[in-house]
Coordinates of C-alpha atoms and ligand atoms in Angstrom, one line a residue:
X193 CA -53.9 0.7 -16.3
X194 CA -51.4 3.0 -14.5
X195 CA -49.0 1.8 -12.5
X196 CA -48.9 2.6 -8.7
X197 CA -46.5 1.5 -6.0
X198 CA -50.1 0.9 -3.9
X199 CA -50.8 -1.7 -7.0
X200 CA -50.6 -5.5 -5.0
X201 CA -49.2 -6.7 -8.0
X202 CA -45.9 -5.0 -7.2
X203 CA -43.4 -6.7 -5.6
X204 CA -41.7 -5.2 -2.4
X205 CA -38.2 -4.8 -3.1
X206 CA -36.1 -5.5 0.1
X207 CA -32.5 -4.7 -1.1
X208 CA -30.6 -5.9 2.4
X209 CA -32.4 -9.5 1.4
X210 CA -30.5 -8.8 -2.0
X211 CA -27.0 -8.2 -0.8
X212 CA -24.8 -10.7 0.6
X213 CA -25.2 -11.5 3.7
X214 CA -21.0 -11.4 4.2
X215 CA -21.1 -7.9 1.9
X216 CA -24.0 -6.4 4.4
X217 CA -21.9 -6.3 7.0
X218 CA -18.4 -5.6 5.1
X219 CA -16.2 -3.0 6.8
X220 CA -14.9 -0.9 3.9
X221 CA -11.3 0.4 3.5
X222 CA -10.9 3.5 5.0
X223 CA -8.5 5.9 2.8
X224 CA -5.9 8.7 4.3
X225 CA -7.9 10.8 2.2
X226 CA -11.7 9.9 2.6
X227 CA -10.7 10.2 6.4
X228 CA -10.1 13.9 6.0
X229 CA -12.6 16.5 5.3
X230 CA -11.7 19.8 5.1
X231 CA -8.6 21.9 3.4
X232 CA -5.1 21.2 3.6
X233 CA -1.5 22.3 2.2
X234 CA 0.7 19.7 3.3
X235 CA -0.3 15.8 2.7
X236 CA 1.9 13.3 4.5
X237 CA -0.9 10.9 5.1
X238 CA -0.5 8.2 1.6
X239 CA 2.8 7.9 1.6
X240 CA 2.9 9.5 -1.9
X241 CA 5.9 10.7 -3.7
X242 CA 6.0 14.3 -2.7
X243 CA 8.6 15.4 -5.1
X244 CA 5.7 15.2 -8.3
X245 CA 5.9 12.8 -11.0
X246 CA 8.5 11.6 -14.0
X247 CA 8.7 14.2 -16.9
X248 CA 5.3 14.8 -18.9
X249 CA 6.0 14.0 -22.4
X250 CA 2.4 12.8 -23.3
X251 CA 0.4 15.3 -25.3
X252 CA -2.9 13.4 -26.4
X253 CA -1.8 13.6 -29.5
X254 CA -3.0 10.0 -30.2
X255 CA -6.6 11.0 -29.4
X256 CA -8.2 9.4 -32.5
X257 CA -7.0 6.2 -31.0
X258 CA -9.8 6.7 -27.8
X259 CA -12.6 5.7 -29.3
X260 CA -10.6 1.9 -29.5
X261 CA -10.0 -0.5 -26.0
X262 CA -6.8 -0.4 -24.8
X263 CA -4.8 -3.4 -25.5
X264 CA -6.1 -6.0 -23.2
X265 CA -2.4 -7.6 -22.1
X266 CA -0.3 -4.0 -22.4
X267 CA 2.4 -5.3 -24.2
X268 CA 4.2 -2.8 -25.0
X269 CA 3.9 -1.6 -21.0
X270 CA 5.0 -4.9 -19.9
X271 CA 8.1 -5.3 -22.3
X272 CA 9.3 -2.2 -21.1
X273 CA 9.0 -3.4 -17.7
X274 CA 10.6 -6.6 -18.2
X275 CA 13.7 -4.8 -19.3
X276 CA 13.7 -3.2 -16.0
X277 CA 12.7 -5.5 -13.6
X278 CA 15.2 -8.6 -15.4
X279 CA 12.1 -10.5 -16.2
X280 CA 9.7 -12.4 -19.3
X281 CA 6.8 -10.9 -20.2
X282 CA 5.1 -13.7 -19.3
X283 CA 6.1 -13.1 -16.0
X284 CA 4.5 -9.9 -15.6
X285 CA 0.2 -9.1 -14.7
X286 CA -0.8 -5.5 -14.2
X287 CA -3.4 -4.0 -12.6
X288 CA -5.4 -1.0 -11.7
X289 CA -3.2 -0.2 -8.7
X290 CA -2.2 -3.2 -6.5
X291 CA -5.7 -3.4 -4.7
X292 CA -6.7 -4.8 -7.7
X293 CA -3.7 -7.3 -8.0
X294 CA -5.0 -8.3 -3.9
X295 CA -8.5 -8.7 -5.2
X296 CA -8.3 -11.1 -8.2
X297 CA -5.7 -12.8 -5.9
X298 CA -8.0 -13.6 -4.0
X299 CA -11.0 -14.2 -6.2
X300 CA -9.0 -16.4 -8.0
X301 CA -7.4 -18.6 -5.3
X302 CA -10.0 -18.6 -2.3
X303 CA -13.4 -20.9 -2.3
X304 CA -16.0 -18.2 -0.5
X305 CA -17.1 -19.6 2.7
X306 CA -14.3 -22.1 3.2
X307 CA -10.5 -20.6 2.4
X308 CA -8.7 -18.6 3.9
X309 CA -6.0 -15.9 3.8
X310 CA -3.2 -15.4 6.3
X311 CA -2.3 -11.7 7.0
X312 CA 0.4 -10.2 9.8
X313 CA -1.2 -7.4 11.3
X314 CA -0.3 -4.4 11.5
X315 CA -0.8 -4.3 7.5
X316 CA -1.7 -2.9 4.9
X317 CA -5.5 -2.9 5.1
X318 CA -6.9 -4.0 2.1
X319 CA -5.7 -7.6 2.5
X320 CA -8.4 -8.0 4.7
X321 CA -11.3 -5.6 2.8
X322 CA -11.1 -8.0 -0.6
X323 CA -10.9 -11.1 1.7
X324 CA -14.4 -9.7 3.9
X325 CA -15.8 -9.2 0.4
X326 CA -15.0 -12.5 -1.4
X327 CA -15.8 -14.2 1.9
X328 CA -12.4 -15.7 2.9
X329 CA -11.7 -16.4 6.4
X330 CA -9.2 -14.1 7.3
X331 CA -5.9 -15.5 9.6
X332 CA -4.2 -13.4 11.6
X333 CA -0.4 -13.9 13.2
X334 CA 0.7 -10.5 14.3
X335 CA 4.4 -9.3 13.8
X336 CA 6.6 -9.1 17.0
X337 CA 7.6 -5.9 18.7
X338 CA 11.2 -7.1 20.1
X339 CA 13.6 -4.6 21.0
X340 CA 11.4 -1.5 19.1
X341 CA 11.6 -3.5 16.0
X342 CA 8.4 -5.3 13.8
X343 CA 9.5 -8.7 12.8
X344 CA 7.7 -11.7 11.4
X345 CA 7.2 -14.6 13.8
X346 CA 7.5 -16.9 11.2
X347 CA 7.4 -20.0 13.5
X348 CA 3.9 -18.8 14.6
X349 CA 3.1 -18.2 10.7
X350 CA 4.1 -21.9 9.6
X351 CA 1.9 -23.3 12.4
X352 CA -1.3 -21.2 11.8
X353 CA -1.6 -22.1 8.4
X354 CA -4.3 -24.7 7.5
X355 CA -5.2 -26.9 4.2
X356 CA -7.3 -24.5 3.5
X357 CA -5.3 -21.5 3.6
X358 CA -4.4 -20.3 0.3
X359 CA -2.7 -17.2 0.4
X360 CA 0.2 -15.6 2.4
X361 CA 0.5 -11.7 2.8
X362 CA 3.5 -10.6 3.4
X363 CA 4.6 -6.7 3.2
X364 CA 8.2 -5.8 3.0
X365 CA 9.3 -3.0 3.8
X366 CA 6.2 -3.1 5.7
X367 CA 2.8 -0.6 5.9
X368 CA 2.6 1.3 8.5
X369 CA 6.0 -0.9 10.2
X370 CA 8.2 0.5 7.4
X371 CA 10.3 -2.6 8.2
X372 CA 12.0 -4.6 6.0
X373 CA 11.3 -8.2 6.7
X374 CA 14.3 -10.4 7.2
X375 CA 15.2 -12.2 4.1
X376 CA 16.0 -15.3 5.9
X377 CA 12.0 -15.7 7.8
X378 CA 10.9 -15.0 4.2
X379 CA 12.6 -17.7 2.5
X380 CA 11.4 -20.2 5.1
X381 CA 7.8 -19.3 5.2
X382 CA 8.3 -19.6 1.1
X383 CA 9.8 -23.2 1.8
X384 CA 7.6 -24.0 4.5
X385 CA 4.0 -23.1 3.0
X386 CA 2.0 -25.1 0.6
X387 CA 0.2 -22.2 -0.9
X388 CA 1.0 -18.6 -2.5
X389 CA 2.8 -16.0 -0.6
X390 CA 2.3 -12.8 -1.8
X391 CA 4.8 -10.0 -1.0
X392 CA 3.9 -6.5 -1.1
X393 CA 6.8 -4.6 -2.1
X394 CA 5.2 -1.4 -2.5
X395 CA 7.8 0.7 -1.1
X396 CA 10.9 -1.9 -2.4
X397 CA 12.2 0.8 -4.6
X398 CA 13.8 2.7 -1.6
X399 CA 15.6 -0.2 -0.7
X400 CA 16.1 -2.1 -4.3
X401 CA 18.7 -4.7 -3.2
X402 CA 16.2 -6.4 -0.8
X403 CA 13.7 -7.4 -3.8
X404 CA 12.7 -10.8 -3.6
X405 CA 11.7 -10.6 -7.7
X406 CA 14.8 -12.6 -8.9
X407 CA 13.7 -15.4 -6.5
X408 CA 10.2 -15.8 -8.1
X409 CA 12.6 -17.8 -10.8
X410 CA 13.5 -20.5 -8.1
X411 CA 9.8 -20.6 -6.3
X412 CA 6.6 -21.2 -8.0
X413 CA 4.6 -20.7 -5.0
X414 CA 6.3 -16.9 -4.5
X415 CA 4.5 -13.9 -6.2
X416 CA 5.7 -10.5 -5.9
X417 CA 3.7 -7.0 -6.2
X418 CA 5.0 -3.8 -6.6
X419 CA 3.7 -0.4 -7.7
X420 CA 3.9 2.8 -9.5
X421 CA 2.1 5.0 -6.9
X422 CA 4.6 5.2 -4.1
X423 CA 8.4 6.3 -5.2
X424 CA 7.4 6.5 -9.2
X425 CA 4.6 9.1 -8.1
X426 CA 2.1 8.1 -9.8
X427 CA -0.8 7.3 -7.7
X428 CA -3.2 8.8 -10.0
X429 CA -2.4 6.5 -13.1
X430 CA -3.3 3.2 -10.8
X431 CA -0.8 0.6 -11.8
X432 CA -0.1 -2.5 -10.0
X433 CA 2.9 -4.7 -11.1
X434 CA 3.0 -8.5 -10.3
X435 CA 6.1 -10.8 -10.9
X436 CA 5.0 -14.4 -10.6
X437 CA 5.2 -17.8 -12.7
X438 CA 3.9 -17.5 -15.9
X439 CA 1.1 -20.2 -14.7
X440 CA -0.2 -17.8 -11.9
X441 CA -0.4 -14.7 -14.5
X442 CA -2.4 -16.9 -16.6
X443 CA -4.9 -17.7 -13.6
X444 CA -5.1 -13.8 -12.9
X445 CA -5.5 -13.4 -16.9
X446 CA -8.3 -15.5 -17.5
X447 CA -10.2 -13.7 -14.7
X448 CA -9.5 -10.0 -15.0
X449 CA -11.7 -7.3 -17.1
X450 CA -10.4 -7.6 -20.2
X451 CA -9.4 -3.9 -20.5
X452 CA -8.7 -3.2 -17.0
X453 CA -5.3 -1.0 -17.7
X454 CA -6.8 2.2 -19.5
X455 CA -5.1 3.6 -22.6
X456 CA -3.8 6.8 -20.7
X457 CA -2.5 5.2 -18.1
X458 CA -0.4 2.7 -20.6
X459 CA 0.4 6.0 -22.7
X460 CA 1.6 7.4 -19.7
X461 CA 3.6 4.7 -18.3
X462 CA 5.8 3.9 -21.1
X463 CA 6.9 7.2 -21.3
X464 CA 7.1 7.7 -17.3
X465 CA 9.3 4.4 -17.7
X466 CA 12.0 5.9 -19.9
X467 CA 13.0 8.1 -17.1
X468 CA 14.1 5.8 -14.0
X469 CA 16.8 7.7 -13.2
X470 CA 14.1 10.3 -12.0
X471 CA 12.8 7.8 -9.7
X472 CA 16.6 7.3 -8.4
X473 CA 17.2 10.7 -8.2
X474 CA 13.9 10.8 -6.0
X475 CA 14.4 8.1 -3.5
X476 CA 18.0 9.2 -3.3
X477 CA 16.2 12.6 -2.2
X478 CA 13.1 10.9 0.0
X479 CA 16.1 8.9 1.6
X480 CA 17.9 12.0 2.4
X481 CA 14.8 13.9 3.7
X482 CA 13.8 10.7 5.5
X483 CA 16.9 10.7 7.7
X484 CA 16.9 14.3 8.4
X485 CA 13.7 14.0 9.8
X486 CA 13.9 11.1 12.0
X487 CA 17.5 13.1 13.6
X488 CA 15.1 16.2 14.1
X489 CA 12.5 14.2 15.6
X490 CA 14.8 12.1 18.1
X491 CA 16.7 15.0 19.4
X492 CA 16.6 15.5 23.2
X493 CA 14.4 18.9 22.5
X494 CA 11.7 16.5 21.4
X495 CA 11.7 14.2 23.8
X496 CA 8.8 15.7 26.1
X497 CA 6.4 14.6 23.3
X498 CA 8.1 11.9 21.2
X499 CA 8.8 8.2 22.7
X500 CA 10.0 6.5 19.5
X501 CA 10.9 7.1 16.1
X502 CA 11.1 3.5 14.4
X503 CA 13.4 2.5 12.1
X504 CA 12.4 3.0 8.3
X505 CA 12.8 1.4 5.0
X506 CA 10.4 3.0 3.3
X507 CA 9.3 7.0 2.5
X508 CA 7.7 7.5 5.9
X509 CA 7.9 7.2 9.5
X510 CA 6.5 5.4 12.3
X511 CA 6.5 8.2 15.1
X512 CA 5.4 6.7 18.6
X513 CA 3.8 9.9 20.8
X514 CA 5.0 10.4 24.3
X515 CA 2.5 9.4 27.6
X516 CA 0.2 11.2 28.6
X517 CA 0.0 13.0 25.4
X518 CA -2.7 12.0 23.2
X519 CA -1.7 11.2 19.9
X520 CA -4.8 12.3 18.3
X521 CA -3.9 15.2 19.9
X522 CA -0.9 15.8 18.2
X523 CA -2.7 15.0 14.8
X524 CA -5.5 17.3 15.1
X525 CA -2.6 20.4 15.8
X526 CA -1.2 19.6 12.7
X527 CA -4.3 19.6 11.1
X528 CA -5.0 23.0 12.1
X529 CA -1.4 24.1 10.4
X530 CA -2.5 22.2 7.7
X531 CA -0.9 19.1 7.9
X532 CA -2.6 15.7 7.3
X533 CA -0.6 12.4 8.9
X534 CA -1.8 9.1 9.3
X535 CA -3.2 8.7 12.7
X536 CA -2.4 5.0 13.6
X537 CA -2.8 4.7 17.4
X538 CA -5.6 2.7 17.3
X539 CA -4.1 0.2 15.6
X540 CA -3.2 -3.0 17.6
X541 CA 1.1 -2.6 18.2
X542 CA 0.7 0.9 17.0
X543 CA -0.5 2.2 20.3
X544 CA 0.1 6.4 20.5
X545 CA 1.6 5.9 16.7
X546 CA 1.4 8.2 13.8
X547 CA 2.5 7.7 10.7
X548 CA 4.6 10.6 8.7
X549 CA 5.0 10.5 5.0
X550 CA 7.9 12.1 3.9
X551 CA 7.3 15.3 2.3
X552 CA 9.8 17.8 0.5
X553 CA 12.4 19.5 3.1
X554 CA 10.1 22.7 3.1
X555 CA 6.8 20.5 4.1
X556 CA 9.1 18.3 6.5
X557 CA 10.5 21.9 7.9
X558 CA 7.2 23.3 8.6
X559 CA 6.0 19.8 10.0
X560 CA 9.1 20.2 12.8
X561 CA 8.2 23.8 13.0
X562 CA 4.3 22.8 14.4
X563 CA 5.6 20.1 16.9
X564 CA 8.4 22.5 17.9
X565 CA 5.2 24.6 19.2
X566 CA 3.4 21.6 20.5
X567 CA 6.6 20.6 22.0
X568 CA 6.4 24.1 24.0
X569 CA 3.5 23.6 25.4
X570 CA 3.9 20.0 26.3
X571 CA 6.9 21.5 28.5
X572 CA 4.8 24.1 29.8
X573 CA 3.4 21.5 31.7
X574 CA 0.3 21.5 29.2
X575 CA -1.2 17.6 28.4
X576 CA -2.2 17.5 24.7
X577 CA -5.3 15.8 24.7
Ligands
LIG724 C1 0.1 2.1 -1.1 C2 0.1 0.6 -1.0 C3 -0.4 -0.2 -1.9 C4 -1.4 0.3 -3.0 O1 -0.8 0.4 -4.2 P1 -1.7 0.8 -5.4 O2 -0.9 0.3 -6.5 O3 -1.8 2.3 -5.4 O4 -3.1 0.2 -5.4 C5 -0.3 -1.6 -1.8 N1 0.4 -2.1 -0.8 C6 0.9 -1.4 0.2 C7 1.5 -2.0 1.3 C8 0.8 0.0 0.1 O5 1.2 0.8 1.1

């Protein structure tokens, strides 16, 4: 008998009756880079470390050892990271990049259907994208603007939070604010919650003294993440550092693939790890660059197309476009140079907002020399939009 797709027998195979009803409708995470088609020189849209990456000195010499997994706790990764981060092994859960961190937080803690998250927008997006997809209610208690500055409103933050909110997020030095949170709204949302608060201290290394890891000692309900990809440049490898009780790691263990940190990427990390005086050198560098930039951009000759520049923690810059110049604008003339921001203005409290990774002084130089142009024309009477 051969086999038709006419045959009656066959069943119809309706695939939207398959998926999740909360996954059919899911809003995916929209990357700097899958936003972007086309060609480029100069990418300040990630908020990657322009500068490159630690010294190579991994030669896959070990290649023999490929055809084995990868050691399913990275010990050796981890020990190493202890040392540096002053804390037990047993304090310490890696994953593939941070989203991943986010995501089995979240499958691990939050009942589909019924719990919740608490996020304060504007975030980092994929707080919300791994909530939509585990089905987690998502809270939202925005950060105040006061005086050009993002701060928690942590009063607001203590009262939204319900029995059945379970998680926290809390960025610091914030995406896309670049705003250190203050210490003291931390500590009480820490004291004040009966859940986890997560903070995201992705960018923490250009500002080390305001960690909160020594603090995860003294609160069991704190978890701290950090990352490789952003001042240790190395996005590529996709490690995602957690500090938290050694009872929260062992939740996150006993659900994570079991060989969810490659072999290459631990190769490459314990060697990238002897050399954190390369990261130093860097930041002291981004810093540098950082500050430079955000003179060049508040001078009075740039006033005519820039409102704002806000104050940064982190390796980029909030840059707040000038009425009745369109921000889009703005980022489709650097486009055509070859320069690829972060365009942020739709964002709610990011209105006419870009956001401006900091490159190497030649890329930041040629990024000043575009809106010097754009800056002519704007005084030529000429509205970008
Ligand atoms: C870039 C970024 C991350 C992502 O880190 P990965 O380790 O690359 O997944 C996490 N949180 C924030 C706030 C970021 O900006």
């Amino acid at each position: 008998m051969s086999i038709s797709s006419h045959d009656s027998s066959v069943q119809t195979f309706d695939l939207q009756a398959l998926v999740r009803p909360n996954i059919r409708s899911i809003k995916p995470y929209s990357s700097a880079r899958s936003e972007f088609t086309g060609t480029a020189e100069i990418f300040l849209d990630a908020n990657e470390n322009a500068f490159g990456s630690p010294p190579h000195e991994v030669r896959i010499e070990r290649q023999q050892a490929l055809h084995r997994y990868p050691d399913p706790l990275q010990k050796a990764v981890k020990s190493r990271l202890a040392a540096l981060k002053h804390v037990t092994v047993e304090q310490l859960f890696l994953g593939n990049g941070s989203d991943e961190v986010i995501d089995l937080l979240i499958r691990g803690f939050c009942e589909p259907g019924q719990d919740e998250i608490l996020i304060t927008p504007p975030t980092y997006g994929m707080y919300e994208v791994s909530a939509d997809i585990q089905n987690a209610r998502v809270l939202r208690v925005p950060l105040l603007l006061c005086d050009g500055q993002y701060i928690l409103d942590t009063d607001a933050v203590l009262r939204a939070v319900t029995p059945r909110t379970k998680l926290v997020f809390l960025c610091s030095p914030g995406n896309p604010t670049g705003a250190l949170l203050d210490a003291a709204s931390v500590h009480r949302i820490v004291q004040g919650f009966h859940g986890i608060v997560v903070l995201d201290e992705a960018y923490i290394d250009f500002v080390p003294q305001a960690t909160f890891v020594p603090l995860v000692q003294s609160y069991p309900n704190l978890v701290v993440m950090q990352t490789l990809s952003k001042a240790w440049g190395l996005a590529a490898l996709r490690l995602g550092i957690l500090v938290a009780s050694p009872d929260i790691v062992r939740v996150l263990n006993s659900i994570k693939p079991p060989y969810n940190i490659n072999a290459l990427t631990q190769e490459y990390v314990l060697h990238a790890l002897r050399h954190p005086q390369w990261k130093e050198k860097i930041v002291r560098s981004t810093v540098l660059e950082r500050e430079r930039l955000r003179k060049a951009l508040s001078e009075s000759s740039m006033h005519e197309l820039i409102e704002n520049v806000y104050p940064s923690d982190a390796n980029f810059l909030l840059v707040k476009i000038r009425a009745p110049h369109n921000p889009r604008a703005v980022y489709a003339a650097l486009m055509r140079a070859g320069i690829i921001v972060r365009d942020r203005s739709t964002v709610p409290l990011c209105e006419r907002c870009l956001r401006i990774t900091v490159g190497t002084e030649q890329e930041n130089t040629r990024l000043l020399e575009v809106l010097q142009v754009e800056v002519l024309q704007a005084q030529q009477g000429i509205v970008l939009s």
